PDB file of C-alpha atoms in Angstrom:
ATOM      1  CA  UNK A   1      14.208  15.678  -4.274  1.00 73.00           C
ATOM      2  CA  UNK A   2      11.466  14.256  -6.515  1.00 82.00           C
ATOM      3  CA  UNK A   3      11.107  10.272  -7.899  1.00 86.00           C
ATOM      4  CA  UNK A   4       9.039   9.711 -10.401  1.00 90.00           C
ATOM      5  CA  UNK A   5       8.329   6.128 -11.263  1.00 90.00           C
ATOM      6  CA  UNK A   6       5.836   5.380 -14.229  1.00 93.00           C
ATOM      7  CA  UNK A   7       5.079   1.629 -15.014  1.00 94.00           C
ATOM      8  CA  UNK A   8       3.155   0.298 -18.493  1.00 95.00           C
ATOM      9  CA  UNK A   9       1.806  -3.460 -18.740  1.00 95.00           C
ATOM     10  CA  UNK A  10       0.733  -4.180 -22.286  1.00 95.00           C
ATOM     11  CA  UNK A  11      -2.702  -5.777 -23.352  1.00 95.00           C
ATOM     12  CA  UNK A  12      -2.673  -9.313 -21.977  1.00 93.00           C
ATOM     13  CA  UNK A  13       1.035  -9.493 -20.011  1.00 95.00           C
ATOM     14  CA  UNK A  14       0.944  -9.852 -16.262  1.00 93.00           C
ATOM     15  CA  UNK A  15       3.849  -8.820 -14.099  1.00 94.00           C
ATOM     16  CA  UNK A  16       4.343  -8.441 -10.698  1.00 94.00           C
ATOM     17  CA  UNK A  17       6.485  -5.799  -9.203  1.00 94.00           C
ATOM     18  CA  UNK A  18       8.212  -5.493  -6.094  1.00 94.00           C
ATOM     19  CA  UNK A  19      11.491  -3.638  -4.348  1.00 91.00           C
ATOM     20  CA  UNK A  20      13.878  -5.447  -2.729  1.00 88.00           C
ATOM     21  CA  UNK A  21      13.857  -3.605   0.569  1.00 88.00           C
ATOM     22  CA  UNK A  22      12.183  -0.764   3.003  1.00 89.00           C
ATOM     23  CA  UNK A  23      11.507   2.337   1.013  1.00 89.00           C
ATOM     24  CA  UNK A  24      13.633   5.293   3.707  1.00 91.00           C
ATOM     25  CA  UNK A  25      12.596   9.179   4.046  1.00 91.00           C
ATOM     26  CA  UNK A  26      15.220  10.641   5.866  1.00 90.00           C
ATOM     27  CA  UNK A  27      14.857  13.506   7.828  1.00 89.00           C
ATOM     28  CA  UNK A  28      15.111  16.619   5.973  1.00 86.00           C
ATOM     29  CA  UNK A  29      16.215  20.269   6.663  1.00 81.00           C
ATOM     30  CA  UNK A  30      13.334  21.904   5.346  1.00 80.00           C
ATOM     31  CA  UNK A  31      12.278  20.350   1.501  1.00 83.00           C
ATOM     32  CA  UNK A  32       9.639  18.391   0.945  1.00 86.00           C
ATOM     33  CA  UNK A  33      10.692  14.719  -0.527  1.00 90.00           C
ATOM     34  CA  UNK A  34       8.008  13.047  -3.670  1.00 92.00           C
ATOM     35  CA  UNK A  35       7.808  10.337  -4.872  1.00 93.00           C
ATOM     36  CA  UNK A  36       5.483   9.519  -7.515  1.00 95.00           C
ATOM     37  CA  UNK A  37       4.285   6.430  -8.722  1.00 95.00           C
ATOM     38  CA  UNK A  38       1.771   5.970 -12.487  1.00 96.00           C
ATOM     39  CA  UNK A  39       0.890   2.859 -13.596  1.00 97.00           C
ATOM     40  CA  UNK A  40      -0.978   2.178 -17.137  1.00 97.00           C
ATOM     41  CA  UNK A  41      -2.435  -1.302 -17.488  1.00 97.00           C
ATOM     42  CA  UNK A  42      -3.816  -2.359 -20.940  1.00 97.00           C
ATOM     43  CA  UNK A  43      -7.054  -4.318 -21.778  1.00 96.00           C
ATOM     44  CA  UNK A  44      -6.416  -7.947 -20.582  1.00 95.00           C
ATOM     45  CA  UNK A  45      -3.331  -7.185 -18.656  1.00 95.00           C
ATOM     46  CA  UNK A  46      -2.715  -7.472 -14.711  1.00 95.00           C
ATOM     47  CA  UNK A  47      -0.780  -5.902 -12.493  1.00 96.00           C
ATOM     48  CA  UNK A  48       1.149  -6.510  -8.642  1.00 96.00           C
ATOM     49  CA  UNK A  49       2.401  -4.052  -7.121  1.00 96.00           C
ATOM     50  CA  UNK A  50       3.952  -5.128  -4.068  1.00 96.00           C
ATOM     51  CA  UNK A  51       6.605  -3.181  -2.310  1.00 95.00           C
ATOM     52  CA  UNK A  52       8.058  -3.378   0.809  1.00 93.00           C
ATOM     53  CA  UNK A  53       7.736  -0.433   3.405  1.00 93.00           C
ATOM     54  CA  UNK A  54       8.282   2.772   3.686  1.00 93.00           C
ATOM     55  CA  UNK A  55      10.042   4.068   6.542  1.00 94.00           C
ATOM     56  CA  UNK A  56       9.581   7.458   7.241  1.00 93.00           C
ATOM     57  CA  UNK A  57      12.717   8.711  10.012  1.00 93.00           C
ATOM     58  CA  UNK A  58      11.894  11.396  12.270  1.00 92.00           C
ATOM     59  CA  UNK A  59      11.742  15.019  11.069  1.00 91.00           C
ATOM     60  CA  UNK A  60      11.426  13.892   7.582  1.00 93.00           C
ATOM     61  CA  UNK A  61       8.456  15.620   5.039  1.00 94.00           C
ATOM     62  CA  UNK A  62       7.613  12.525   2.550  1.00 92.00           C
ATOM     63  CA  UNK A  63       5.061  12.941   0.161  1.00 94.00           C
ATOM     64  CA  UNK A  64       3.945   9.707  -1.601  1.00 94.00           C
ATOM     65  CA  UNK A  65       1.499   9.230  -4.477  1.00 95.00           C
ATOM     66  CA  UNK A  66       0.719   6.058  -6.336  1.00 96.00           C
ATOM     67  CA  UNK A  67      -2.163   6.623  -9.187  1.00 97.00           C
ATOM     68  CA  UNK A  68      -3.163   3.389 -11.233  1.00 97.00           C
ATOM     69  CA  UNK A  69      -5.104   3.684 -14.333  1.00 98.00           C
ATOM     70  CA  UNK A  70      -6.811   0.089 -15.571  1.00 97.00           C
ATOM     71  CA  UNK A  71      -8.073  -0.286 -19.390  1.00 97.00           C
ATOM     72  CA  UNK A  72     -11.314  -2.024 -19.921  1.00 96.00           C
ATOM     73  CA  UNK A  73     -10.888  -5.120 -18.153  1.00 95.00           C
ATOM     74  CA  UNK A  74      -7.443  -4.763 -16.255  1.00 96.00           C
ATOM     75  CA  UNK A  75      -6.970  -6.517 -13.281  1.00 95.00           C
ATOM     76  CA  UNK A  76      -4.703  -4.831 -10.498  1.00 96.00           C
ATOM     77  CA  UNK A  77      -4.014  -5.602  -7.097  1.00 96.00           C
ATOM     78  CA  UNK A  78      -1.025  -3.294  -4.721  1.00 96.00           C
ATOM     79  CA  UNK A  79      -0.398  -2.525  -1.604  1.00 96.00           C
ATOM     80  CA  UNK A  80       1.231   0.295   0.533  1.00 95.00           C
ATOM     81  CA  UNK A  81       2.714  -0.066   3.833  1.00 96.00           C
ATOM     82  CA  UNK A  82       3.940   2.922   6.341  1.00 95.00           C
ATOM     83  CA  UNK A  83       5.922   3.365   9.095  1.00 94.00           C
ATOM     84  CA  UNK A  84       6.406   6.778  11.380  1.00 94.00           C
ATOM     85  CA  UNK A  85       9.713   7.014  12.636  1.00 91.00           C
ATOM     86  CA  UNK A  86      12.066   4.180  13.310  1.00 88.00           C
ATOM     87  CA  UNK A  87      10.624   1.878  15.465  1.00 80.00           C
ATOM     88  CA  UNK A  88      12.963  -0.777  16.327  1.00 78.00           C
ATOM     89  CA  UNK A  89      15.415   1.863  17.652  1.00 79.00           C
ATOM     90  CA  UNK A  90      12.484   3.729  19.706  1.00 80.00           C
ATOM     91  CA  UNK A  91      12.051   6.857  17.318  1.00 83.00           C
ATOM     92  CA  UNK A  92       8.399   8.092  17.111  1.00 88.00           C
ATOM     93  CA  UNK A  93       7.504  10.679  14.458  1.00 90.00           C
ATOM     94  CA  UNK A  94       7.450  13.857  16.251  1.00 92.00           C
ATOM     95  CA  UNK A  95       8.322  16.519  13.542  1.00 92.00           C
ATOM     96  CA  UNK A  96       7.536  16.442   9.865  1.00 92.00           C
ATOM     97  CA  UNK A  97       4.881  15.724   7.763  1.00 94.00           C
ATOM     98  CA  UNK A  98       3.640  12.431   5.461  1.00 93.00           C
ATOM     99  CA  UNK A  99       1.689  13.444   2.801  1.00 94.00           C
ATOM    100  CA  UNK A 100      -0.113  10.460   0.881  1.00 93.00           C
ATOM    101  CA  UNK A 101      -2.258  10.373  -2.057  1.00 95.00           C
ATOM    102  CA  UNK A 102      -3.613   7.696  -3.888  1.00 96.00           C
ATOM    103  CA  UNK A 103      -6.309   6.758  -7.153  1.00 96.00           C
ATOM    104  CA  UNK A 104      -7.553   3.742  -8.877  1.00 97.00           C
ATOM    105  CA  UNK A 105      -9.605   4.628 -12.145  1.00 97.00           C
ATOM    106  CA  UNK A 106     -11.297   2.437 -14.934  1.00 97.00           C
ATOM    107  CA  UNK A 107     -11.214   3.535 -18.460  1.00 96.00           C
ATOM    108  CA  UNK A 108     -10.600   7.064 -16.749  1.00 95.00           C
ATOM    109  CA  UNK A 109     -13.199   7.165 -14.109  1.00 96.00           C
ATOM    110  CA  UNK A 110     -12.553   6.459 -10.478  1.00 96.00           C
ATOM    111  CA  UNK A 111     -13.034   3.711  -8.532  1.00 95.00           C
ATOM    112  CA  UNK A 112     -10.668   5.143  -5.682  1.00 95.00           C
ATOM    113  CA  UNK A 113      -9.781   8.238  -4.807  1.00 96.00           C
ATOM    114  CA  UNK A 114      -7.668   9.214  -1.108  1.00 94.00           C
ATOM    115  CA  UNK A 115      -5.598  12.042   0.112  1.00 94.00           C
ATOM    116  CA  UNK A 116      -4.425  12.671   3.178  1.00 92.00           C
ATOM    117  CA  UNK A 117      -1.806  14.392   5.763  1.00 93.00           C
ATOM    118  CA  UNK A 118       0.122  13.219   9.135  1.00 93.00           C
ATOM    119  CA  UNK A 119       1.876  16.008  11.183  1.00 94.00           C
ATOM    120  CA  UNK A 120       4.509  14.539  12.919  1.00 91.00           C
ATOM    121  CA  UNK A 121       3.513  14.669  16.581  1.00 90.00           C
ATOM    122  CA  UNK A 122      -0.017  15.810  15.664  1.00 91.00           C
ATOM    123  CA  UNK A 123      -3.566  15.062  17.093  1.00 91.00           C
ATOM    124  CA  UNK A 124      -4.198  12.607  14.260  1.00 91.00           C
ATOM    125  CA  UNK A 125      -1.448  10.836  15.441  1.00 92.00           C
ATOM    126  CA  UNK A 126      -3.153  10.233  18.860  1.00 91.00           C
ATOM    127  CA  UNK A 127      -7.093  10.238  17.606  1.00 92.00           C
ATOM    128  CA  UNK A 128      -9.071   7.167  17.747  1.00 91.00           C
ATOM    129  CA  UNK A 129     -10.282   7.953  14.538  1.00 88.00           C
ATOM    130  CA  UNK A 130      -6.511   8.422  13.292  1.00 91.00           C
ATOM    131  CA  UNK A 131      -3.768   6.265  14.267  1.00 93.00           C
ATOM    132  CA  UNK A 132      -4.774   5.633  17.969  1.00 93.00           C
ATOM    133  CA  UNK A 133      -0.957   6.145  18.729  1.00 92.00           C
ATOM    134  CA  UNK A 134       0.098   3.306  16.378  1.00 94.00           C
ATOM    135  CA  UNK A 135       3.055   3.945  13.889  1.00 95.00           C
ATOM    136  CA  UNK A 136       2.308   1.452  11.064  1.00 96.00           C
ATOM    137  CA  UNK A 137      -0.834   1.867   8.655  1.00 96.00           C
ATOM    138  CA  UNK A 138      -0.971   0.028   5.340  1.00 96.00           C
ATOM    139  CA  UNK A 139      -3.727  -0.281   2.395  1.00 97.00           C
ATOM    140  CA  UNK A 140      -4.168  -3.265   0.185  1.00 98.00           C
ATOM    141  CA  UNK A 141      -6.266  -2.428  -3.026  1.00 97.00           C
ATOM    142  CA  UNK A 142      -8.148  -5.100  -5.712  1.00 97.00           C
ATOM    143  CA  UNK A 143      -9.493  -4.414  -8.898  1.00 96.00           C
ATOM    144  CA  UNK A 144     -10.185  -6.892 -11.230  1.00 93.00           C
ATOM    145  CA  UNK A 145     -13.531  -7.923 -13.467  1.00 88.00           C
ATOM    146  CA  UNK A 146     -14.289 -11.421 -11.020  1.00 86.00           C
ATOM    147  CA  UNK A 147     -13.915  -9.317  -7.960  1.00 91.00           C
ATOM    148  CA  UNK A 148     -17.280 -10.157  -5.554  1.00 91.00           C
ATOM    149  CA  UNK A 149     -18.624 -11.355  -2.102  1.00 93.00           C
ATOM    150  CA  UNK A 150     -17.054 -14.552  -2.340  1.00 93.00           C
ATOM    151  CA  UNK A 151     -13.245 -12.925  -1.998  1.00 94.00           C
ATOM    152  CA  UNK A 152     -14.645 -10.564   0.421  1.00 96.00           C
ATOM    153  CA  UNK A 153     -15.993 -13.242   3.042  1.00 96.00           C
ATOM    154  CA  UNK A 154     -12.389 -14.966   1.984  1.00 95.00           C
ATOM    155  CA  UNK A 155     -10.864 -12.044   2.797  1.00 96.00           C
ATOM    156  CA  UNK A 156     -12.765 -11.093   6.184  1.00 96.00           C
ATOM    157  CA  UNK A 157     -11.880 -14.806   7.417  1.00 96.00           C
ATOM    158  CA  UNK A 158      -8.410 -13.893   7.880  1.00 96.00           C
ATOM    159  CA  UNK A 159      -7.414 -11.661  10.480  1.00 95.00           C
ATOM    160  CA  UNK A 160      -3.734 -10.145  11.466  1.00 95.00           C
ATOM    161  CA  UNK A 161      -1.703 -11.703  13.971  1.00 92.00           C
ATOM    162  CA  UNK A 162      -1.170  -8.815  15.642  1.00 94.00           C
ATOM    163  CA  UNK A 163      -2.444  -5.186  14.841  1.00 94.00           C
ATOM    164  CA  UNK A 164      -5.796  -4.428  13.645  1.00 95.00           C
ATOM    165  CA  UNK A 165      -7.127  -5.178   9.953  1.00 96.00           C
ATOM    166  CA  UNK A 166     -10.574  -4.393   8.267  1.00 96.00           C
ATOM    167  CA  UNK A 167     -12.177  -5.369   4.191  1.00 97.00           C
ATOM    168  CA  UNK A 168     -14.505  -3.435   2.441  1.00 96.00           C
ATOM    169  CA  UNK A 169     -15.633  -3.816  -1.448  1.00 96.00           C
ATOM    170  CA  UNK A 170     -16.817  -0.932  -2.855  1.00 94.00           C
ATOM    171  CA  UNK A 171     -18.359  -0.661  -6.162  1.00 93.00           C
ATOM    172  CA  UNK A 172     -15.169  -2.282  -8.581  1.00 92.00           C
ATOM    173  CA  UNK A 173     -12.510  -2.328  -5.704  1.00 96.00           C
ATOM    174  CA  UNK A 174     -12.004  -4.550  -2.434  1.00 97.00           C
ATOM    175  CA  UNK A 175      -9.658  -2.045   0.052  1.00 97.00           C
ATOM    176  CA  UNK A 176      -7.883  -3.742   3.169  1.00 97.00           C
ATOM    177  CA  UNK A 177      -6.690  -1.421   6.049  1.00 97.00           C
ATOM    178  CA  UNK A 178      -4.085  -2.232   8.465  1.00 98.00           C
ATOM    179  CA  UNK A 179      -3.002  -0.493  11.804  1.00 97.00           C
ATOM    180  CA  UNK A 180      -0.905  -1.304  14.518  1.00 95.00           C
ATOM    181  CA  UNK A 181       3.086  -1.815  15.471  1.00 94.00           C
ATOM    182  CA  UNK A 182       4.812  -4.277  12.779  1.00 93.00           C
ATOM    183  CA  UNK A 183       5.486  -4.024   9.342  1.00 94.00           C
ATOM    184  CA  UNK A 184       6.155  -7.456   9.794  1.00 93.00           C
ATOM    185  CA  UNK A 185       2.220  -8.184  10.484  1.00 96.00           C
ATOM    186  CA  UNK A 186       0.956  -5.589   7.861  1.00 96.00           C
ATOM    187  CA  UNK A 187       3.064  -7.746   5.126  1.00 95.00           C
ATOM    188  CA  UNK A 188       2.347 -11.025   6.880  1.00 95.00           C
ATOM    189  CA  UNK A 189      -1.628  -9.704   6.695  1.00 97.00           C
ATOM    190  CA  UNK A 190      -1.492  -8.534   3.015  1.00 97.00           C
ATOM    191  CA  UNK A 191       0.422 -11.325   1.609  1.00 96.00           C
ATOM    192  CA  UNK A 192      -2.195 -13.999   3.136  1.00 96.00           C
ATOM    193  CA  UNK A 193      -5.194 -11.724   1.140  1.00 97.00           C
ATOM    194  CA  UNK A 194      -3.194 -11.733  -1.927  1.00 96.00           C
ATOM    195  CA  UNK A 195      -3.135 -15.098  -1.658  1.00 95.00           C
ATOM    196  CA  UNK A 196      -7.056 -15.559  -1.865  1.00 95.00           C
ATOM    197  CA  UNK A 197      -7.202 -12.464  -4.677  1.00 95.00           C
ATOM    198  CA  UNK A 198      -4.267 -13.710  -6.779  1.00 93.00           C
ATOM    199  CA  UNK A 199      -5.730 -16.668  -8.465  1.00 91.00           C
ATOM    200  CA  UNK A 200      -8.886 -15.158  -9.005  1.00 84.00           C
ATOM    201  CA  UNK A 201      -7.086 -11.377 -10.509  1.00 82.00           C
ATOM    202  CA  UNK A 202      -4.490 -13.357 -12.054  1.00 83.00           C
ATOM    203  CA  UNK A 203      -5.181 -16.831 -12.801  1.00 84.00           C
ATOM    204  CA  UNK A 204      -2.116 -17.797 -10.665  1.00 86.00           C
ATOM    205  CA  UNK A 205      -1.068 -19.412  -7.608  1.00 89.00           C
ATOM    206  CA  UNK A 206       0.349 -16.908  -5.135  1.00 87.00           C
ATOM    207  CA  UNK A 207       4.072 -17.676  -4.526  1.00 86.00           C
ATOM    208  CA  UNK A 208       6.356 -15.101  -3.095  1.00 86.00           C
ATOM    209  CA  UNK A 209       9.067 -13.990  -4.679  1.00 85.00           C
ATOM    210  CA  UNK A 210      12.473 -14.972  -3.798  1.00 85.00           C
ATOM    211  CA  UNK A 211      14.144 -11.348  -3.226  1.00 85.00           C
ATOM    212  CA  UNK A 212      11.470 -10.853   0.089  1.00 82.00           C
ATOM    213  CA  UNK A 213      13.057 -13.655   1.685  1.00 79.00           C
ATOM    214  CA  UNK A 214      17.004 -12.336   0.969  1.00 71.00           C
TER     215      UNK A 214
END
């Protein structure tokens, strides 16, 4: 099966897009599962994307790609959260694959680029420089003209309550990496940085919407 989601913000409109519950990749026989995700932001325009987790069961073989493509002077910020296997019932990710790809450009040249590959049960799984045995990860990405030091130290002064989290600013984009055990710290984590990069993408005063607390 194959989803294919493409979004378009118009010069100057902002909107903020989320889903109103964990994203599930079932385990599968043998097909691969995509979902793709394209979003085109115009000159002046921002966008949120802020969905709520993906859960990827046991035996599934997910492949997820999100590509956002900013106009001039767009501002963007989204974020991606993960989870191998069902983890409140015990279930690790032992079989399958999660395939994940992901791009940021400006006025068609990137800012971000990322591909990658998890075989369920697999060394990466178990690496200290993979997932050191932890089943969440999650990415938080910022792109916007005001974007500096200033929302980076902002940034780096909050930590997760539980898990690991880390900020770097590259050259037009500040990333955010979680990893650990809760999707419930990765959101918790994410939603306290896009607090501190909302009003200076956006112009706005973070408030959460309604559906994430249904």
């Amino acid at each position: 099966d194959e989803l294919s989601i493409a979004i378009g913000v118009d010069a100057g409109a902002q909107a903020l897009l989320t889903t109103p519950g964990a994203g599930k990749w079932y385990r599968s026989a043998g097909a691969q599962a995509r979902q793709t995700v394209t979003m085109d932001i115009a000159t002046g325009a921002t966008l949120e994307w802020l969905p709520q987790e993906s859960i990827v069961f046991d035996g599934a073989r997910a492949s997820l790609s999100i590509e956002a493509r900013l106009a001039g002077d767009a501002g963007y910020i989204g974020w991606d959260i993960v989870c191998l296997g069902r983890t409140g019932s015990g279930e690790r990710f032992t079989r399958g694959e999660c395939r994940f790809s992901a791009s940021l450009l400006r006025d068609g040249r990137p800012l971000w680029l990322e591909r990658g590959r998890i075989e369920g049960g697999g060394r990466l799984m178990h690496s200290p420089a993979g997932l050191a045995g932890q089943p969440v990860f999650g990415t938080l990405a910022a792109a916007f003209p005001a974007l500096g030091r200033a929302e980076l130290e902002a940034c780096r002064a909050v930590s997760p309550q539980e898990g690991r989290g880390a900020t770097t600013l590259l050259p037009g984009v500040l990333l955010a990496r979680y990893l650990g055990a809760s999707t419930e710290s990765a959101r918790r984590w994410f939603t306290a940085l896009w607090r501190i990069l909302r009003p200076a993408c956006a112009g706005r005063v973070a408030v959460e919407p309604r559906i994430w607390r249904t």
